[in-house]
N, CA, C and O atoms as a DFTB+ gen file, in Angstrom:
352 C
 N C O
     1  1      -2.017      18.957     -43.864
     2  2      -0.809      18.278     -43.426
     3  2       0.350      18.642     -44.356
     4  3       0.139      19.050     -45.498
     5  1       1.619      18.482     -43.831
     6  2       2.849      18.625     -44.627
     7  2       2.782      17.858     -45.892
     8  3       2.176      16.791     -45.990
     9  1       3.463      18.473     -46.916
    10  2       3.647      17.875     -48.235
    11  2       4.985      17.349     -48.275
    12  3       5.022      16.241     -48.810
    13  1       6.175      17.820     -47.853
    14  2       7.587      16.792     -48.242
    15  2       7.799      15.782     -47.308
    16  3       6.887      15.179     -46.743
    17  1       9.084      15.574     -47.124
    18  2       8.932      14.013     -46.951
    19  2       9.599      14.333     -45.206
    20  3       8.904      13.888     -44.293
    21  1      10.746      14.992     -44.873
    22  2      10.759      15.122     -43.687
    23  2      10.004      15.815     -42.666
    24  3      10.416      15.735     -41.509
    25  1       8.415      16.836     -43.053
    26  2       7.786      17.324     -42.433
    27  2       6.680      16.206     -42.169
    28  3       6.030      16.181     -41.123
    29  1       6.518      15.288     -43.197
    30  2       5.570      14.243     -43.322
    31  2       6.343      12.753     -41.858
    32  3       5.745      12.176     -40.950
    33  1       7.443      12.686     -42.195
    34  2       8.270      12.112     -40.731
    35  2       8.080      12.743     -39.522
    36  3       7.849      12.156     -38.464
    37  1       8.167      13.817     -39.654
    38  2       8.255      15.064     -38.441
    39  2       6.716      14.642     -37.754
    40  3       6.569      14.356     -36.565
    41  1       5.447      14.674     -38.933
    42  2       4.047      14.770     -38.396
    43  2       4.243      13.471     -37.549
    44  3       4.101      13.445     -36.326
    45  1       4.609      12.311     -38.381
    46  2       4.042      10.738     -37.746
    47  2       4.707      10.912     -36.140
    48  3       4.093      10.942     -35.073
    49  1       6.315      11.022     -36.415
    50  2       6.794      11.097     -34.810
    51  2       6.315      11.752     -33.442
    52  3       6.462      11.289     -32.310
    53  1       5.591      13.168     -33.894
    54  2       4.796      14.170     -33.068
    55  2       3.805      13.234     -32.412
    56  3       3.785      13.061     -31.193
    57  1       2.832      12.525     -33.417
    58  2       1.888      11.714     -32.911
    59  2       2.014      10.341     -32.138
    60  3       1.226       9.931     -31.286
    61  1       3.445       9.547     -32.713
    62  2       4.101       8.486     -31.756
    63  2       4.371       9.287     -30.242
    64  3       3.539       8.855     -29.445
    65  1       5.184      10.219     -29.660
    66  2       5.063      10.659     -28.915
    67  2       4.233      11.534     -27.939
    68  3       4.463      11.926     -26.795
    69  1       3.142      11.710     -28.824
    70  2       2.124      12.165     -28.068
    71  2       1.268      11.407     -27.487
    72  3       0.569      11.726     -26.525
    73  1       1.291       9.962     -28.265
    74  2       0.675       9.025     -27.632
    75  2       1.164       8.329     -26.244
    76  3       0.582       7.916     -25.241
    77  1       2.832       8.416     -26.776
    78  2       3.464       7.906     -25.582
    79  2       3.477       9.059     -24.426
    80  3       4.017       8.618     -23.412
    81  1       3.001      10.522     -24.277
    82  2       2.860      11.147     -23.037
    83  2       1.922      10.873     -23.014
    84  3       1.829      10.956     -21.789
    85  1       0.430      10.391     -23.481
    86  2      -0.548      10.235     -23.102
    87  2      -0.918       9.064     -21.799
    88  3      -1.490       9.096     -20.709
    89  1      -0.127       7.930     -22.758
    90  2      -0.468       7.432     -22.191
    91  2       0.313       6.679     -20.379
    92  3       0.087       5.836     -19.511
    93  1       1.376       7.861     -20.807
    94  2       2.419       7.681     -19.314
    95  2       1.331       8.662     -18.397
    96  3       1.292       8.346     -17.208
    97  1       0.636       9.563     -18.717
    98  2      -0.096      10.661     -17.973
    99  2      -1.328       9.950     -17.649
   100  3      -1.828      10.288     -16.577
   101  1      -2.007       8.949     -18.383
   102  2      -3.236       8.112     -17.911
   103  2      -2.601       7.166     -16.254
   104  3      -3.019       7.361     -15.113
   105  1      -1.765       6.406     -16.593
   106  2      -0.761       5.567     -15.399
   107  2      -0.808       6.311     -14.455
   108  3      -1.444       5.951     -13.464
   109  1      -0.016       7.829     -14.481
   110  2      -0.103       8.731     -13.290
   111  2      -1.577       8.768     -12.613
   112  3      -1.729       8.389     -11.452
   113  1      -2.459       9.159     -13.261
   114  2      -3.886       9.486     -13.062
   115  2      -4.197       8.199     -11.797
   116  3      -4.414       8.277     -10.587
   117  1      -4.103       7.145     -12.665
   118  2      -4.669       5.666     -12.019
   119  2      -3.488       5.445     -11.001
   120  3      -3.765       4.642     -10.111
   121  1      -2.370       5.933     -10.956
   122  2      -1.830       5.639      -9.773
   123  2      -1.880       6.362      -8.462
   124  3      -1.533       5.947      -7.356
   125  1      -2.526       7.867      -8.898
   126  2      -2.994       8.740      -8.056
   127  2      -4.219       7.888      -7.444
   128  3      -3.992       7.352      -6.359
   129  1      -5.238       7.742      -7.903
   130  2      -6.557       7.065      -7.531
   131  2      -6.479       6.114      -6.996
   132  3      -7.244       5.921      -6.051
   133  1      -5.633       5.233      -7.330
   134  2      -5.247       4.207      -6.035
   135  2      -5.032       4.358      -4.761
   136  3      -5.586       3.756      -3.841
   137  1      -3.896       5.495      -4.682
   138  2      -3.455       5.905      -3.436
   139  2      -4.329       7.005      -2.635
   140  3      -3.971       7.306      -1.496
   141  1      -5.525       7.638      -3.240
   142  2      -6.736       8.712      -2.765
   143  2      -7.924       7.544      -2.321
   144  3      -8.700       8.020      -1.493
   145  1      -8.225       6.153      -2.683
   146  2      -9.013       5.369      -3.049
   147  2      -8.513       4.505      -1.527
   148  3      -9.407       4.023      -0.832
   149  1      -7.199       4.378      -1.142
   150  2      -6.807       3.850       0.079
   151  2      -6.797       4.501       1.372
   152  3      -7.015       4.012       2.480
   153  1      -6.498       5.729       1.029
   154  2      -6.571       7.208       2.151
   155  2      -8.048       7.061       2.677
   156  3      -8.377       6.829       3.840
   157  1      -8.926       7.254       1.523
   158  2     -10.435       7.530       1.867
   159  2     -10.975       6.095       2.778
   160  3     -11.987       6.126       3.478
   161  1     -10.054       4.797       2.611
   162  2     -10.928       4.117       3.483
   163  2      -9.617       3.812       4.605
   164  3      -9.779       2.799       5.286
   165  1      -8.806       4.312       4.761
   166  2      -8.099       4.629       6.021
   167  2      -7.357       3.570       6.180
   168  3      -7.107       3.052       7.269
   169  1      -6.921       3.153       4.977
   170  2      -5.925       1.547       5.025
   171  2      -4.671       2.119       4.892
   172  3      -4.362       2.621       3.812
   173  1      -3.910       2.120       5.818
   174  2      -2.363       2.446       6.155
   175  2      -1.711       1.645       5.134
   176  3      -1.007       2.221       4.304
   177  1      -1.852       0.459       5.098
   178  2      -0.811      -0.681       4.290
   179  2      -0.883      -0.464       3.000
   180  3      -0.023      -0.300       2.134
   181  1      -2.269      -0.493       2.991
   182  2      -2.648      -0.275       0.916
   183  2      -2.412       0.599       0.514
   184  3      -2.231       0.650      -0.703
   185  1      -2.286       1.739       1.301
   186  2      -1.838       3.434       1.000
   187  2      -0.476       3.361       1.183
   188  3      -0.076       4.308       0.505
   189  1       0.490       2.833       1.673
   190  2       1.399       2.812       1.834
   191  2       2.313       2.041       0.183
   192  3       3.126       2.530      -0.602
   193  1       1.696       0.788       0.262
   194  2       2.120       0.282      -1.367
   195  2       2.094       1.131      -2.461
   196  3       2.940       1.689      -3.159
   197  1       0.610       1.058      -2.406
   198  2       0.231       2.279      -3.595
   199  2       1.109       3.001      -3.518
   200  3       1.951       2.794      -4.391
   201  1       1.374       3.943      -2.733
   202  2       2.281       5.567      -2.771
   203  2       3.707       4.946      -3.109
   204  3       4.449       5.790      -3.612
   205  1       4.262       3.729      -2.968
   206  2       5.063       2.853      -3.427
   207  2       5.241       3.278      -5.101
   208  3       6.125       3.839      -5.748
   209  1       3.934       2.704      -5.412
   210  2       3.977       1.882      -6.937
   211  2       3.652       3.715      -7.358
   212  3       4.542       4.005      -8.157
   213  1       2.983       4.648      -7.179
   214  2       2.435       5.812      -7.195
   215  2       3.956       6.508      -7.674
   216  3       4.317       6.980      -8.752
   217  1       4.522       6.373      -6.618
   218  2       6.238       7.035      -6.797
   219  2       6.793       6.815      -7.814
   220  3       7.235       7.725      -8.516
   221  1       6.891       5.580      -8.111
   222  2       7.908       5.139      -9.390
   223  2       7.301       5.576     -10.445
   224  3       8.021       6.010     -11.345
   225  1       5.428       5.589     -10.684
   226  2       5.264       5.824     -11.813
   227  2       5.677       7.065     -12.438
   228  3       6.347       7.317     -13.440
   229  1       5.003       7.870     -11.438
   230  2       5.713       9.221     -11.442
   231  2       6.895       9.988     -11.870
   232  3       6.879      10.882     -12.716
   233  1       8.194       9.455     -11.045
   234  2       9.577       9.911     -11.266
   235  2       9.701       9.011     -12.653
   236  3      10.552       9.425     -13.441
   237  1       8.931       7.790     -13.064
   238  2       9.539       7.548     -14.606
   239  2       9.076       8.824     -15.689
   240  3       9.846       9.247     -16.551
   241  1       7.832       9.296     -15.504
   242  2       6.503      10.106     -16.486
   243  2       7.475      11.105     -16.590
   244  3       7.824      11.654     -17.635
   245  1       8.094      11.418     -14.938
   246  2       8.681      13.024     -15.026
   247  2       9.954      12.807     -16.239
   248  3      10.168      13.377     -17.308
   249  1      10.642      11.730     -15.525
   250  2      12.126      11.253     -16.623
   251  2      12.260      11.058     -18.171
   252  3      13.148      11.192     -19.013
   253  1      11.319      10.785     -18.146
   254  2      10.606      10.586     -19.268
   255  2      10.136      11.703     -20.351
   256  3       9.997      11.482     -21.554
   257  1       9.893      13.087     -19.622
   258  2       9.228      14.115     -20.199
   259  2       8.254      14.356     -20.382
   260  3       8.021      15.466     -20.861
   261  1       7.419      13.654     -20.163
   262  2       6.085      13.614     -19.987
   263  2       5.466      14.342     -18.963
   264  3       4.243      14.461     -19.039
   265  1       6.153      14.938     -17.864
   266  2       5.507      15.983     -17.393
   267  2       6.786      16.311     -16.623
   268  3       7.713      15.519     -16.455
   269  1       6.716      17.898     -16.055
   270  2       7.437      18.394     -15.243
   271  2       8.123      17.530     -14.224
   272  3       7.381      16.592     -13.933
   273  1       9.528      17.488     -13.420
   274  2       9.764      17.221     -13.087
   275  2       8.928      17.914     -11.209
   276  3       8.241      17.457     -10.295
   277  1       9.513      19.039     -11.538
   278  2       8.579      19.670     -10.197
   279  2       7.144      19.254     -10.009
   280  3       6.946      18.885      -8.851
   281  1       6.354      19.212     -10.583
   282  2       5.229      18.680     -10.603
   283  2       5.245      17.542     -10.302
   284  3       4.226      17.549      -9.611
   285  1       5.797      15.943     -10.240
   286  2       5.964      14.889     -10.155
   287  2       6.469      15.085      -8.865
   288  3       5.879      14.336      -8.086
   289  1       7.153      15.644      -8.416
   290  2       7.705      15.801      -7.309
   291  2       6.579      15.931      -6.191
   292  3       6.119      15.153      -5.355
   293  1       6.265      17.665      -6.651
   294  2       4.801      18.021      -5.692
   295  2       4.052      17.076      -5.745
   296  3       4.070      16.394      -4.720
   297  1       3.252      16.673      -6.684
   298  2       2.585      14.894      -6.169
   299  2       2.755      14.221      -5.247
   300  3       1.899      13.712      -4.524
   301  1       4.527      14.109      -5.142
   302  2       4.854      12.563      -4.490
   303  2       4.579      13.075      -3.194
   304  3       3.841      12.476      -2.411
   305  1       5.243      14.363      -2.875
   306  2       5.370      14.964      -1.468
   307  2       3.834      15.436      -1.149
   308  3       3.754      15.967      -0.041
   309  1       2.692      15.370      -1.810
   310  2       1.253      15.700      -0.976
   311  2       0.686      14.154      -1.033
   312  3      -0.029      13.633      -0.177
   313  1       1.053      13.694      -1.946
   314  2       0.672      11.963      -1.330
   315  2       1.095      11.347      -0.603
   316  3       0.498      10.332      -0.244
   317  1       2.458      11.745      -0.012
   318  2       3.004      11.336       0.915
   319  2       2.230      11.763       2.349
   320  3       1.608      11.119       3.194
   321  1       2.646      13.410       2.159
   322  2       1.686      13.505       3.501
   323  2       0.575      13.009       3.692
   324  3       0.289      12.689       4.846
   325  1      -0.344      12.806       2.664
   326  2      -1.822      12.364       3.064
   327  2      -1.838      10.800       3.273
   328  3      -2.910      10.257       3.543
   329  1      -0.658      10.046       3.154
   330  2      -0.742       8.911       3.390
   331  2       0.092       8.666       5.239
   332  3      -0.014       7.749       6.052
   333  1       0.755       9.779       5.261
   334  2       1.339       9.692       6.512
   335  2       0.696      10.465       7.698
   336  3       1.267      10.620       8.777
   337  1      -0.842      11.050       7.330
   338  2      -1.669      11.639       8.228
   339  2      -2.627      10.892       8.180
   340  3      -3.671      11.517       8.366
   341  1      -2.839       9.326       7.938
   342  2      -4.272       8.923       8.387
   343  2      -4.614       8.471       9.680
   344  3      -5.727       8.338      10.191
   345  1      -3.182       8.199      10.252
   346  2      -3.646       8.203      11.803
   347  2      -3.693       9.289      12.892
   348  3      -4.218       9.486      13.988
   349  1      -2.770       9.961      11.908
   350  2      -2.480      10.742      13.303
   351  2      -3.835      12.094      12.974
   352  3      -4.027      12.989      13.797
């Protein structure tokens, strides 16, 4: 590890923020699974919330920096479709 004093700041902050993408990227995960978890049993309404609550987590993670913005995007738009093809 660093020996002076602002590389020794530099280390701690790296790890405050790595925790904080971690754990915005776990949220995504579990908000994905919600909305794959409602698809699979063909509940329009619950898939519909979810992809709700799914969205926001998302566009915050992306805003946030925690992951690509394009990527957050592509998410929203294939969860969308798969929530807007269970009937038809």
């Amino acid at each position: 590890m660093a020996n002076h004093k602002s590389a020794i700041k530099r280390h701690r902050q790296s790890l405050q923020r790595a925790g904080r993408n971690r754990a915005a990227r776990t949220r995504v995960k579990n908000a994905i699974k919600q909305v794959r978890s409602a698809i699979t049993a063909t509940d329009k309404a619950q898939a519909n919330e979810a992809l709700v609550a799914a969205t926001s987590v998302l566009s915050k993670a992306a805003s946030k920096g925690a992951m690509h913005w394009k990527k957050a995007a592509r998410k929203i738009s294939r969860l969308a479709r798969a929530v807007n093809g269970i009937e038809a």
